[in-house]
Amino acid sequence: MNADPLHDDDVATARRTTPEERARQTLDLMRTGYRLKRAALRVRHPRATEGELDALFQRWLDGDDRP
């Protein structure tokens, strides 16, 4: 066992978590990340329309987010 009791608790919790719950948690984290990225794009491009933000977001998803 690890000397860190919080780590041990995290491991025990992870082992009890069903695959379905892990998948749901993963999707929730992805959605949160996408919302954060769109918010960052909105801050970086305050005059952009929703369509332009959609295009910037898609470029980021495609891995081509160079300026």
mmCIF file with all atom_site columns, C-alpha atoms in Angstrom:
data_model
loop_
_atom_site.group_PDB
_atom_site.id
_atom_site.type_symbol
_atom_site.label_atom_id
_atom_site.label_alt_id
_atom_site.label_comp_id
_atom_site.label_asym_id
_atom_site.label_entity_id
_atom_site.label_seq_id
_atom_site.pdbx_PDB_ins_code
_atom_site.Cartn_x
_atom_site.Cartn_y
_atom_site.Cartn_z
_atom_site.occupancy
_atom_site.B_iso_or_equiv
_atom_site.pdbx_formal_charge
_atom_site.auth_seq_id
_atom_site.auth_comp_id
_atom_site.auth_asym_id
_atom_site.auth_atom_id
_atom_site.pdbx_PDB_model_num
ATOM 1  C CA . MET A 1 1  ? 0.000   0.000  0.000   1.00 0.00 ? 1  MET A CA 1
ATOM 2  C CA . ASN A 1 2  ? 0.940   3.602  -0.578  1.00 0.00 ? 2  ASN A CA 1
ATOM 3  C CA . ALA A 1 3  ? 1.909   5.804  2.398   1.00 0.00 ? 3  ALA A CA 1
ATOM 4  C CA . ASP A 1 4  ? -0.700  8.362  1.295   1.00 0.00 ? 4  ASP A CA 1
ATOM 5  C CA . PRO A 1 5  ? -4.143  7.461  2.703   1.00 0.00 ? 5  PRO A CA 1
ATOM 6  C CA . LEU A 1 6  ? -5.893  9.743  0.187   1.00 0.00 ? 6  LEU A CA 1
ATOM 7  C CA . HIS A 1 7  ? -4.233  7.874  -2.673  1.00 0.00 ? 7  HIS A CA 1
ATOM 8  C CA . ASP A 1 8  ? -5.336  4.561  -1.190  1.00 0.00 ? 8  ASP A CA 1
ATOM 9  C CA . ASP A 1 9  ? -8.899  5.868  -0.900  1.00 0.00 ? 9  ASP A CA 1
ATOM 10 C CA . ASP A 1 10 ? -8.805  7.127  -4.514  1.00 0.00 ? 10 ASP A CA 1
ATOM 11 C CA . VAL A 1 11 ? -7.665  3.699  -5.706  1.00 0.00 ? 11 VAL A CA 1
ATOM 12 C CA . ALA A 1 12 ? -10.370 1.937  -3.689  1.00 0.00 ? 12 ALA A CA 1
ATOM 13 C CA . THR A 1 13 ? -13.033 4.284  -5.053  1.00 0.00 ? 13 THR A CA 1
ATOM 14 C CA . ALA A 1 14 ? -11.819 3.775  -8.626  1.00 0.00 ? 14 ALA A CA 1
ATOM 15 C CA . ARG A 1 15 ? -11.986 0.007  -8.213  1.00 0.00 ? 15 ARG A CA 1
ATOM 16 C CA . ARG A 1 16 ? -15.599 0.247  -7.029  1.00 0.00 ? 16 ARG A CA 1
ATOM 17 C CA . THR A 1 17 ? -16.636 2.487  -9.925  1.00 0.00 ? 17 THR A CA 1
ATOM 18 C CA . THR A 1 18 ? -18.448 0.643  -12.687 1.00 0.00 ? 18 THR A CA 1
ATOM 19 C CA . PRO A 1 19 ? -17.283 0.955  -16.295 1.00 0.00 ? 19 PRO A CA 1
ATOM 20 C CA . GLU A 1 20 ? -20.570 2.692  -17.104 1.00 0.00 ? 20 GLU A CA 1
ATOM 21 C CA . GLU A 1 21 ? -19.976 5.294  -14.408 1.00 0.00 ? 21 GLU A CA 1
ATOM 22 C CA . ARG A 1 22 ? -16.388 5.829  -15.595 1.00 0.00 ? 22 ARG A CA 1
ATOM 23 C CA . ALA A 1 23 ? -17.673 6.373  -19.123 1.00 0.00 ? 23 ALA A CA 1
ATOM 24 C CA . ARG A 1 24 ? -20.253 8.892  -17.860 1.00 0.00 ? 24 ARG A CA 1
ATOM 25 C CA . GLN A 1 25 ? -17.581 10.721 -15.861 1.00 0.00 ? 25 GLN A CA 1
ATOM 26 C CA . THR A 1 26 ? -15.321 10.813 -18.918 1.00 0.00 ? 26 THR A CA 1
ATOM 27 C CA . LEU A 1 27 ? -18.078 12.283 -21.085 1.00 0.00 ? 27 LEU A CA 1
ATOM 28 C CA . ASP A 1 28 ? -18.907 14.860 -18.400 1.00 0.00 ? 28 ASP A CA 1
ATOM 29 C CA . LEU A 1 29 ? -15.249 15.915 -18.269 1.00 0.00 ? 29 LEU A CA 1
ATOM 30 C CA . MET A 1 30 ? -15.092 16.152 -22.066 1.00 0.00 ? 30 MET A CA 1
ATOM 31 C CA . ARG A 1 31 ? -18.206 18.353 -22.159 1.00 0.00 ? 31 ARG A CA 1
ATOM 32 C CA . THR A 1 32 ? -16.744 20.589 -19.471 1.00 0.00 ? 32 THR A CA 1
ATOM 33 C CA . GLY A 1 33 ? -13.475 20.863 -21.393 1.00 0.00 ? 33 GLY A CA 1
ATOM 34 C CA . TYR A 1 34 ? -15.337 21.772 -24.579 1.00 0.00 ? 34 TYR A CA 1
ATOM 35 C CA . ARG A 1 35 ? -17.329 24.474 -22.773 1.00 0.00 ? 35 ARG A CA 1
ATOM 36 C CA . LEU A 1 36 ? -14.103 25.873 -21.301 1.00 0.00 ? 36 LEU A CA 1
ATOM 37 C CA . LYS A 1 37 ? -12.408 25.914 -24.714 1.00 0.00 ? 37 LYS A CA 1
ATOM 38 C CA . ARG A 1 38 ? -15.373 27.723 -26.300 1.00 0.00 ? 38 ARG A CA 1
ATOM 39 C CA . ALA A 1 39 ? -15.318 30.253 -23.462 1.00 0.00 ? 39 ALA A CA 1
ATOM 40 C CA . ALA A 1 40 ? -11.582 30.788 -23.990 1.00 0.00 ? 40 ALA A CA 1
ATOM 41 C CA . LEU A 1 41 ? -12.173 31.295 -27.716 1.00 0.00 ? 41 LEU A CA 1
ATOM 42 C CA . ARG A 1 42 ? -14.909 33.813 -26.933 1.00 0.00 ? 42 ARG A CA 1
ATOM 43 C CA . VAL A 1 43 ? -12.522 35.756 -24.663 1.00 0.00 ? 43 VAL A CA 1
ATOM 44 C CA . ARG A 1 44 ? -9.741  35.609 -27.254 1.00 0.00 ? 44 ARG A CA 1
ATOM 45 C CA . HIS A 1 45 ? -12.096 36.655 -30.091 1.00 0.00 ? 45 HIS A CA 1
ATOM 46 C CA . PRO A 1 46 ? -14.682 38.947 -28.453 1.00 0.00 ? 46 PRO A CA 1
ATOM 47 C CA . ARG A 1 47 ? -16.083 40.241 -31.753 1.00 0.00 ? 47 ARG A CA 1
ATOM 48 C CA . ALA A 1 48 ? -16.483 36.816 -33.358 1.00 0.00 ? 48 ALA A CA 1
ATOM 49 C CA . THR A 1 49 ? -19.948 35.647 -34.318 1.00 0.00 ? 49 THR A CA 1
ATOM 50 C CA . GLU A 1 50 ? -21.272 32.298 -33.117 1.00 0.00 ? 50 GLU A CA 1
ATOM 51 C CA . GLY A 1 51 ? -20.544 30.912 -36.582 1.00 0.00 ? 51 GLY A CA 1
ATOM 52 C CA . GLU A 1 52 ? -16.973 32.134 -36.432 1.00 0.00 ? 52 GLU A CA 1
ATOM 53 C CA . LEU A 1 53 ? -16.579 30.646 -32.946 1.00 0.00 ? 53 LEU A CA 1
ATOM 54 C CA . ASP A 1 54 ? -17.968 27.364 -34.272 1.00 0.00 ? 54 ASP A CA 1
ATOM 55 C CA . ALA A 1 55 ? -15.347 27.407 -37.027 1.00 0.00 ? 55 ALA A CA 1
ATOM 56 C CA . LEU A 1 56 ? -12.536 28.225 -34.568 1.00 0.00 ? 56 LEU A CA 1
ATOM 57 C CA . PHE A 1 57 ? -13.705 25.452 -32.267 1.00 0.00 ? 57 PHE A CA 1
ATOM 58 C CA . GLN A 1 58 ? -13.838 22.983 -35.152 1.00 0.00 ? 58 GLN A CA 1
ATOM 59 C CA . ARG A 1 59 ? -10.308 23.952 -36.193 1.00 0.00 ? 59 ARG A CA 1
ATOM 60 C CA . TRP A 1 60 ? -9.182  23.303 -32.631 1.00 0.00 ? 60 TRP A CA 1
ATOM 61 C CA . LEU A 1 61 ? -10.923 19.910 -32.632 1.00 0.00 ? 61 LEU A CA 1
ATOM 62 C CA . ASP A 1 62 ? -9.204  19.100 -35.937 1.00 0.00 ? 62 ASP A CA 1
ATOM 63 C CA . GLY A 1 63 ? -5.843  19.972 -34.388 1.00 0.00 ? 63 GLY A CA 1
ATOM 64 C CA . ASP A 1 64 ? -5.300  22.997 -36.634 1.00 0.00 ? 64 ASP A CA 1
ATOM 65 C CA . ASP A 1 65 ? -5.604  25.866 -34.177 1.00 0.00 ? 65 ASP A CA 1
ATOM 66 C CA . ARG A 1 66 ? -2.563  27.818 -35.291 1.00 0.00 ? 66 ARG A CA 1
ATOM 67 C CA . PRO A 1 67 ? -3.153  31.591 -35.561 1.00 0.00 ? 67 PRO A CA 1
#
